[in-house]
Amino acid sequence: GAVVSQHPSWVICKSGTSVKIECRSLDFQATTMFWYRQFPKQSLMLMATSNEGSKATYEQGVEKDKFLINHASLTLSTLTVTSAHPEDSSFYICRPTASSPLHFGNGTRLTVT
Amino acid sequence: AQSVSQHNHHVILSEAASLELGCNYSYGGTVNLFWYVQYPGQHLQLLLKYFSGDPLVKGIKGFEAEFIKSKFSFNLRKPSVQWSDTAEYFCAVSHYNTDKLIFGTGTRLQVFP
């Protein structure tokens, strides 16, 4: 069964609104969470790395005030896209880690109209 | 900084043809190497991984990859492709003591019957 639950799987929102994406590790405690973004026909780009109980580390070019990451517990991390714009439309994927490369979330397809 | 290059952006083959997808990375230290597959409309799946030991790694669905340290390469191979292998293939690298995966740009494989 799935060991990573990412919700929602898809969401459509209006420009200017905020969207929260949840990622849960079901069978293990994830001290670290990686958040990726994948634009159509492109590769996965790492956005940020979060550690439970501390601030996330963002990759160069990723706006920390726009993509808010909360990793309050060992089983849950959230990514909030604030004031979303059409250019934020993408596929967002989480990867909680306990030294395993296998477990990605199923992704969230965000469409901003 | 680590980077991963996949020089074959789009590969078109007929069924039963042999496949080799290139992957090169730039990092001088010890690395872990991965190949993932993404079927149309689906999430990432791990094909195979290399951490240490035998540089020829066998994965699922008949795929294998060879780690050549001197060439900083980890090419993916399959002796005889099937139509069902049509997908996007991603090479990924992490430093040996971290879980931070860096992905290549991906190779789109199309197999025609």
PDB file of C-alpha atoms in Angstrom:
ATOM      1  CA  GLY A   1       0.000   0.000   0.000  1.00  0.00           C
ATOM      2  CA  ALA A   2       0.935   3.648  -0.309  1.00  0.00           C
ATOM      3  CA  VAL A   3       3.373   4.915   2.250  1.00  0.00           C
ATOM      4  CA  VAL A   4       3.053   8.550   1.180  1.00  0.00           C
ATOM      5  CA  SER A   5      -0.246  10.340   0.921  1.00  0.00           C
ATOM      6  CA  GLN A   6      -0.372  13.633  -0.943  1.00  0.00           C
ATOM      7  CA  HIS A   7      -3.579  15.623  -1.038  1.00  0.00           C
ATOM      8  CA  PRO A   8      -5.245  16.964  -3.065  1.00  0.00           C
ATOM      9  CA  SER A   9      -4.336  15.167  -6.252  1.00  0.00           C
ATOM     10  CA  TRP A  10      -5.558  18.060  -8.301  1.00  0.00           C
ATOM     11  CA  VAL A  11      -6.855  21.538  -7.619  1.00  0.00           C
ATOM     12  CA  ILE A  12      -8.100  24.448  -9.681  1.00  0.00           C
ATOM     13  CA  CYS A  13      -8.028  27.872  -8.109  1.00  0.00           C
ATOM     14  CA  LYS A  14      -8.489  31.453  -9.120  1.00  0.00           C
ATOM     15  CA  SER A  15      -5.601  33.826  -9.462  1.00  0.00           C
ATOM     16  CA  GLY A  16      -4.796  35.533  -6.177  1.00  0.00           C
ATOM     17  CA  THR A  17      -6.019  32.768  -3.928  1.00  0.00           C
ATOM     18  CA  SER A  18      -3.890  30.404  -1.830  1.00  0.00           C
ATOM     19  CA  VAL A  19      -3.717  26.653  -2.059  1.00  0.00           C
ATOM     20  CA  LYS A  20      -2.462  24.225   0.573  1.00  0.00           C
ATOM     21  CA  ILE A  21      -0.981  20.868  -0.364  1.00  0.00           C
ATOM     22  CA  GLU A  22      -0.511  18.189   2.277  1.00  0.00           C
ATOM     23  CA  CYS A  23       1.979  15.379   2.316  1.00  0.00           C
ATOM     24  CA  ARG A  24       1.793  12.625   4.894  1.00  0.00           C
ATOM     25  CA  SER A  25       4.148   9.747   5.526  1.00  0.00           C
ATOM     26  CA  LEU A  26       1.979   6.837   6.560  1.00  0.00           C
ATOM     27  CA  ASP A  27       4.341   4.111   7.710  1.00  0.00           C
ATOM     28  CA  PHE A  28       7.371   5.979   8.894  1.00  0.00           C
ATOM     29  CA  GLN A  29       8.502   9.185  10.476  1.00  0.00           C
ATOM     30  CA  ALA A  30       9.877  11.646   7.994  1.00  0.00           C
ATOM     31  CA  THR A  31      12.387  13.978   9.510  1.00  0.00           C
ATOM     32  CA  THR A  32      13.004  15.579   6.138  1.00  0.00           C
ATOM     33  CA  MET A  33      10.632  16.523   3.369  1.00  0.00           C
ATOM     34  CA  PHE A  34      11.602  17.485  -0.163  1.00  0.00           C
ATOM     35  CA  TRP A  35       9.197  19.452  -2.324  1.00  0.00           C
ATOM     36  CA  TYR A  36       9.546  19.340  -6.088  1.00  0.00           C
ATOM     37  CA  ARG A  37       7.819  21.079  -8.959  1.00  0.00           C
ATOM     38  CA  GLN A  38       7.431  19.660 -12.429  1.00  0.00           C
ATOM     39  CA  PHE A  39       6.301  21.796 -15.339  1.00  0.00           C
ATOM     40  CA  PRO A  40       4.780  20.028 -18.354  1.00  0.00           C
ATOM     41  CA  LYS A  41       7.323  18.015 -20.295  1.00  0.00           C
ATOM     42  CA  GLN A  42      10.101  19.069 -17.931  1.00  0.00           C
ATOM     43  CA  SER A  43      12.043  17.477 -15.140  1.00  0.00           C
ATOM     44  CA  LEU A  44      11.476  17.663 -11.428  1.00  0.00           C
ATOM     45  CA  MET A  45      13.011  20.733  -9.900  1.00  0.00           C
ATOM     46  CA  LEU A  46      13.740  20.746  -6.200  1.00  0.00           C
ATOM     47  CA  MET A  47      12.021  23.701  -4.573  1.00  0.00           C
ATOM     48  CA  ALA A  48      12.853  23.312  -0.922  1.00  0.00           C
ATOM     49  CA  THR A  49      13.905  21.001   1.847  1.00  0.00           C
ATOM     50  CA  SER A  50      12.206  21.058   5.195  1.00  0.00           C
ATOM     51  CA  ASN A  51      13.145  19.448   8.461  1.00  0.00           C
ATOM     52  CA  GLU A  52      10.650  18.764  11.185  1.00  0.00           C
ATOM     53  CA  GLY A  53      10.462  21.608  13.619  1.00  0.00           C
ATOM     54  CA  SER A  54      12.708  23.990  11.728  1.00  0.00           C
ATOM     55  CA  LYS A  55      12.544  26.415   8.833  1.00  0.00           C
ATOM     56  CA  ALA A  56      12.687  25.142   5.301  1.00  0.00           C
ATOM     57  CA  THR A  57      15.698  25.642   3.070  1.00  0.00           C
ATOM     58  CA  TYR A  58      14.757  26.978  -0.337  1.00  0.00           C
ATOM     59  CA  GLU A  59      16.594  26.433  -3.585  1.00  0.00           C
ATOM     60  CA  GLN A  60      17.890  29.405  -5.481  1.00  0.00           C
ATOM     61  CA  GLY A  61      15.158  31.231  -7.320  1.00  0.00           C
ATOM     62  CA  VAL A  62      12.295  29.877  -5.215  1.00  0.00           C
ATOM     63  CA  GLU A  63      10.400  32.549  -3.303  1.00  0.00           C
ATOM     64  CA  LYS A  64      10.051  31.511   0.308  1.00  0.00           C
ATOM     65  CA  ASP A  65       7.240  33.985   0.936  1.00  0.00           C
ATOM     66  CA  LYS A  66       5.252  32.591  -1.928  1.00  0.00           C
ATOM     67  CA  PHE A  67       5.750  28.909  -1.216  1.00  0.00           C
ATOM     68  CA  LEU A  68       5.215  28.478   2.499  1.00  0.00           C
ATOM     69  CA  ILE A  69       6.343  25.177   3.900  1.00  0.00           C
ATOM     70  CA  ASN A  70       5.365  23.871   7.284  1.00  0.00           C
ATOM     71  CA  HIS A  71       6.787  20.679   8.715  1.00  0.00           C
ATOM     72  CA  ALA A  72       5.260  20.652  12.138  1.00  0.00           C
ATOM     73  CA  SER A  73       5.279  16.914  12.732  1.00  0.00           C
ATOM     74  CA  LEU A  74       7.199  13.848  11.659  1.00  0.00           C
ATOM     75  CA  THR A  75       4.317  12.650   9.523  1.00  0.00           C
ATOM     76  CA  LEU A  76       2.958  15.811   7.960  1.00  0.00           C
ATOM     77  CA  SER A  77       4.353  18.603   5.836  1.00  0.00           C
ATOM     78  CA  THR A  78       2.383  21.227   3.970  1.00  0.00           C
ATOM     79  CA  LEU A  79       3.173  23.460   1.034  1.00  0.00           C
ATOM     80  CA  THR A  80       1.033  26.556   0.621  1.00  0.00           C
ATOM     81  CA  VAL A  81       1.132  28.424  -2.658  1.00  0.00           C
ATOM     82  CA  THR A  82       0.153  31.941  -1.683  1.00  0.00           C
ATOM     83  CA  SER A  83      -1.428  34.447  -4.032  1.00  0.00           C
ATOM     84  CA  ALA A  84      -1.276  31.944  -6.837  1.00  0.00           C
ATOM     85  CA  HIS A  85      -0.839  33.084 -10.418  1.00  0.00           C
ATOM     86  CA  PRO A  86      -1.238  31.181 -13.684  1.00  0.00           C
ATOM     87  CA  GLU A  87       2.528  30.736 -13.934  1.00  0.00           C
ATOM     88  CA  ASP A  88       2.371  28.727 -10.698  1.00  0.00           C
ATOM     89  CA  SER A  89       0.327  26.097 -12.494  1.00  0.00           C
ATOM     90  CA  SER A  90       2.418  22.977 -12.217  1.00  0.00           C
ATOM     91  CA  PHE A  91       2.711  19.519 -10.742  1.00  0.00           C
ATOM     92  CA  TYR A  92       3.927  19.581  -7.149  1.00  0.00           C
ATOM     93  CA  ILE A  93       5.439  16.447  -5.645  1.00  0.00           C
ATOM     94  CA  CYS A  94       6.608  15.700  -2.140  1.00  0.00           C
ATOM     95  CA  ARG A  95       9.153  13.177  -0.992  1.00  0.00           C
ATOM     96  CA  PRO A  96       9.379  12.424   2.679  1.00  0.00           C
ATOM     97  CA  THR A  97      12.539  10.686   3.569  1.00  0.00           C
ATOM     98  CA  ALA A  98      13.833   8.226   6.049  1.00  0.00           C
ATOM     99  CA  SER A  99      16.762   7.340   3.833  1.00  0.00           C
ATOM    100  CA  SER A 100      14.572   5.888   1.131  1.00  0.00           C
ATOM    101  CA  PRO A 101      14.542   6.961  -2.507  1.00  0.00           C
ATOM    102  CA  LEU A 102      11.394   5.044  -3.236  1.00  0.00           C
ATOM    103  CA  HIS A 103       8.648   7.050  -1.738  1.00  0.00           C
ATOM    104  CA  PHE A 104       7.280  10.002  -3.641  1.00  0.00           C
ATOM    105  CA  GLY A 105       3.862  11.428  -3.183  1.00  0.00           C
ATOM    106  CA  ASN A 106       1.519  10.969  -6.126  1.00  0.00           C
ATOM    107  CA  GLY A 107       1.680  14.662  -6.808  1.00  0.00           C
ATOM    108  CA  THR A 108      -0.746  17.561  -6.933  1.00  0.00           C
ATOM    109  CA  ARG A 109      -1.756  19.086 -10.232  1.00  0.00           C
ATOM    110  CA  LEU A 110      -2.350  22.790  -9.616  1.00  0.00           C
ATOM    111  CA  THR A 111      -4.112  24.865 -12.235  1.00  0.00           C
ATOM    112  CA  VAL A 112      -4.478  28.578 -11.610  1.00  0.00           C
ATOM    113  CA  THR A 113      -7.046  30.341 -13.752  1.00  0.00           C
TER     114      THR A 113
ATOM    115  CA  ALA B   1      26.925  22.244  -7.410  1.00  0.00           C
ATOM    116  CA  GLN B   2      25.635  18.884  -8.451  1.00  0.00           C
ATOM    117  CA  SER B   3      24.062  18.601 -11.862  1.00  0.00           C
ATOM    118  CA  VAL B   4      22.741  15.776 -13.959  1.00  0.00           C
ATOM    119  CA  SER B   5      22.742  15.697 -17.747  1.00  0.00           C
ATOM    120  CA  GLN B   6      20.598  13.560 -19.963  1.00  0.00           C
ATOM    121  CA  HIS B   7      21.641  14.272 -23.515  1.00  0.00           C
ATOM    122  CA  ASN B   8      18.941  12.213 -25.198  1.00  0.00           C
ATOM    123  CA  HIS B   9      15.845  14.369 -24.949  1.00  0.00           C
ATOM    124  CA  HIS B  10      13.616  12.295 -27.184  1.00  0.00           C
ATOM    125  CA  VAL B  11      14.211   8.755 -28.342  1.00  0.00           C
ATOM    126  CA  ILE B  12      12.018   6.884 -30.789  1.00  0.00           C
ATOM    127  CA  LEU B  13      12.403   3.145 -31.205  1.00  0.00           C
ATOM    128  CA  SER B  14      10.602   0.205 -32.671  1.00  0.00           C
ATOM    129  CA  GLU B  15       9.658  -2.712 -30.486  1.00  0.00           C
ATOM    130  CA  ALA B  16      12.480  -5.183 -29.865  1.00  0.00           C
ATOM    131  CA  ALA B  17      15.136  -2.549 -30.474  1.00  0.00           C
ATOM    132  CA  SER B  18      17.833  -2.087 -27.878  1.00  0.00           C
ATOM    133  CA  LEU B  19      17.838   0.969 -25.676  1.00  0.00           C
ATOM    134  CA  GLU B  20      20.568   3.002 -24.069  1.00  0.00           C
ATOM    135  CA  LEU B  21      19.861   6.309 -22.373  1.00  0.00           C
ATOM    136  CA  GLY B  22      22.759   8.447 -21.298  1.00  0.00           C
ATOM    137  CA  CYS B  23      23.188  10.018 -17.884  1.00  0.00           C
ATOM    138  CA  ASN B  24      26.182  12.007 -16.730  1.00  0.00           C
ATOM    139  CA  TYR B  25      26.618  13.823 -13.479  1.00  0.00           C
ATOM    140  CA  SER B  26      28.982  16.423 -12.229  1.00  0.00           C
ATOM    141  CA  TYR B  27      30.122  15.770  -8.716  1.00  0.00           C
ATOM    142  CA  GLY B  28      33.491  14.605  -7.541  1.00  0.00           C
ATOM    143  CA  GLY B  29      32.453  12.884  -4.367  1.00  0.00           C
ATOM    144  CA  THR B  30      30.715   9.631  -3.650  1.00  0.00           C
ATOM    145  CA  VAL B  31      27.222   9.549  -5.065  1.00  0.00           C
ATOM    146  CA  ASN B  32      24.099   7.458  -5.120  1.00  0.00           C
ATOM    147  CA  LEU B  33      22.494   7.065  -8.532  1.00  0.00           C
ATOM    148  CA  PHE B  34      18.926   6.377  -9.588  1.00  0.00           C
ATOM    149  CA  TRP B  35      16.757   5.924 -12.619  1.00  0.00           C
ATOM    150  CA  TYR B  36      13.061   6.688 -12.401  1.00  0.00           C
ATOM    151  CA  VAL B  37      10.297   6.166 -14.927  1.00  0.00           C
ATOM    152  CA  GLN B  38       7.145   8.193 -15.316  1.00  0.00           C
ATOM    153  CA  TYR B  39       4.423   6.660 -17.451  1.00  0.00           C
ATOM    154  CA  PRO B  40       1.941   9.045 -19.040  1.00  0.00           C
ATOM    155  CA  GLY B  41      -0.332  10.488 -16.400  1.00  0.00           C
ATOM    156  CA  GLN B  42       1.330   8.615 -13.587  1.00  0.00           C
ATOM    157  CA  HIS B  43       3.767   9.365 -10.807  1.00  0.00           C
ATOM    158  CA  LEU B  44       7.417   8.489 -10.585  1.00  0.00           C
ATOM    159  CA  GLN B  45       8.489   4.913 -10.114  1.00  0.00           C
ATOM    160  CA  LEU B  46      11.965   3.757  -9.208  1.00  0.00           C
ATOM    161  CA  LEU B  47      13.553   1.528 -11.861  1.00  0.00           C
ATOM    162  CA  LEU B  48      16.865   0.888 -10.182  1.00  0.00           C
ATOM    163  CA  LYS B  49      19.456   2.385  -7.908  1.00  0.00           C
ATOM    164  CA  TYR B  50      23.160   2.200  -7.244  1.00  0.00           C
ATOM    165  CA  PHE B  51      24.703   2.816  -3.851  1.00  0.00           C
ATOM    166  CA  SER B  52      27.861   0.710  -3.913  1.00  0.00           C
ATOM    167  CA  GLY B  53      29.225  -2.649  -5.016  1.00  0.00           C
ATOM    168  CA  ASP B  54      28.712  -4.161  -8.452  1.00  0.00           C
ATOM    169  CA  PRO B  55      28.561  -1.246 -10.901  1.00  0.00           C
ATOM    170  CA  LEU B  56      26.148  -3.147 -13.114  1.00  0.00           C
ATOM    171  CA  VAL B  57      22.756  -2.792 -11.537  1.00  0.00           C
ATOM    172  CA  LYS B  58      19.672  -4.694 -12.556  1.00  0.00           C
ATOM    173  CA  GLY B  59      16.276  -3.173 -12.017  1.00  0.00           C
ATOM    174  CA  ILE B  60      12.658  -3.914 -12.691  1.00  0.00           C
ATOM    175  CA  LYS B  61      11.064  -4.574 -16.085  1.00  0.00           C
ATOM    176  CA  GLY B  62      14.324  -5.819 -17.600  1.00  0.00           C
ATOM    177  CA  PHE B  63      16.234  -2.564 -17.206  1.00  0.00           C
ATOM    178  CA  GLU B  64      19.825  -2.333 -16.116  1.00  0.00           C
ATOM    179  CA  ALA B  65      22.348   0.444 -15.662  1.00  0.00           C
ATOM    180  CA  GLU B  66      26.100   0.599 -15.446  1.00  0.00           C
ATOM    181  CA  PHE B  67      27.989   2.976 -13.221  1.00  0.00           C
ATOM    182  CA  ILE B  68      31.276   4.055 -14.774  1.00  0.00           C
ATOM    183  CA  LYS B  69      32.991   6.187 -12.195  1.00  0.00           C
ATOM    184  CA  SER B  70      35.747   7.408 -14.492  1.00  0.00           C
ATOM    185  CA  LYS B  71      33.163   8.739 -16.908  1.00  0.00           C
ATOM    186  CA  PHE B  72      30.743  10.047 -14.280  1.00  0.00           C
ATOM    187  CA  SER B  73      28.084   8.104 -16.115  1.00  0.00           C
ATOM    188  CA  PHE B  74      25.145   5.891 -15.225  1.00  0.00           C
ATOM    189  CA  ASN B  75      23.566   4.857 -18.509  1.00  0.00           C
ATOM    190  CA  LEU B  76      20.308   2.970 -18.610  1.00  0.00           C
ATOM    191  CA  ARG B  77      19.928  -0.027 -20.915  1.00  0.00           C
ATOM    192  CA  LYS B  78      17.373  -2.525 -22.018  1.00  0.00           C
ATOM    193  CA  PRO B  79      18.137  -5.145 -24.674  1.00  0.00           C
ATOM    194  CA  SER B  80      14.655  -5.256 -26.167  1.00  0.00           C
ATOM    195  CA  VAL B  81      12.073  -2.545 -25.597  1.00  0.00           C
ATOM    196  CA  GLN B  82       8.336  -2.970 -25.620  1.00  0.00           C
ATOM    197  CA  TRP B  83       5.549  -0.593 -26.545  1.00  0.00           C
ATOM    198  CA  SER B  84       4.693  -0.425 -22.831  1.00  0.00           C
ATOM    199  CA  ASP B  85       8.095   1.141 -22.136  1.00  0.00           C
ATOM    200  CA  THR B  86       6.863   4.381 -23.657  1.00  0.00           C
ATOM    201  CA  ALA B  87       7.424   6.875 -20.867  1.00  0.00           C
ATOM    202  CA  GLU B  88       9.643   9.620 -19.524  1.00  0.00           C
ATOM    203  CA  TYR B  89      12.879   8.467 -17.911  1.00  0.00           C
ATOM    204  CA  PHE B  90      14.734  10.476 -15.308  1.00  0.00           C
ATOM    205  CA  CYS B  91      18.208   9.997 -13.972  1.00  0.00           C
ATOM    206  CA  ALA B  92      18.842  11.308 -10.460  1.00  0.00           C
ATOM    207  CA  VAL B  93      21.831  11.714  -8.197  1.00  0.00           C
ATOM    208  CA  SER B  94      22.337  12.303  -4.525  1.00  0.00           C
ATOM    209  CA  HIS B  95      25.415  12.750  -2.429  1.00  0.00           C
ATOM    210  CA  TYR B  96      26.085   9.523  -0.582  1.00  0.00           C
ATOM    211  CA  ASN B  97      25.166  10.848   2.854  1.00  0.00           C
ATOM    212  CA  THR B  98      22.110  12.910   1.936  1.00  0.00           C
ATOM    213  CA  ASP B  99      18.683  12.204   0.553  1.00  0.00           C
ATOM    214  CA  LYS B 100      18.597  15.293  -1.636  1.00  0.00           C
ATOM    215  CA  LEU B 101      17.883  14.058  -5.152  1.00  0.00           C
ATOM    216  CA  ILE B 102      18.868  16.116  -8.157  1.00  0.00           C
ATOM    217  CA  PHE B 103      17.120  15.106 -11.357  1.00  0.00           C
ATOM    218  CA  GLY B 104      18.218  15.209 -14.951  1.00  0.00           C
ATOM    219  CA  THR B 105      16.036  16.870 -17.544  1.00  0.00           C
ATOM    220  CA  GLY B 106      14.505  13.585 -18.580  1.00  0.00           C
ATOM    221  CA  THR B 107      14.342  11.540 -21.757  1.00  0.00           C
ATOM    222  CA  ARG B 108      11.112  10.896 -23.507  1.00  0.00           C
ATOM    223  CA  LEU B 109      11.009   7.399 -24.971  1.00  0.00           C
ATOM    224  CA  GLN B 110       8.476   6.449 -27.591  1.00  0.00           C
ATOM    225  CA  VAL B 111       8.267   2.844 -28.696  1.00  0.00           C
ATOM    226  CA  PHE B 112       6.254   1.977 -31.767  1.00  0.00           C
ATOM    227  CA  PRO B 113       4.834  -1.495 -32.394  1.00  0.00           C
TER     228      PRO B 113
END
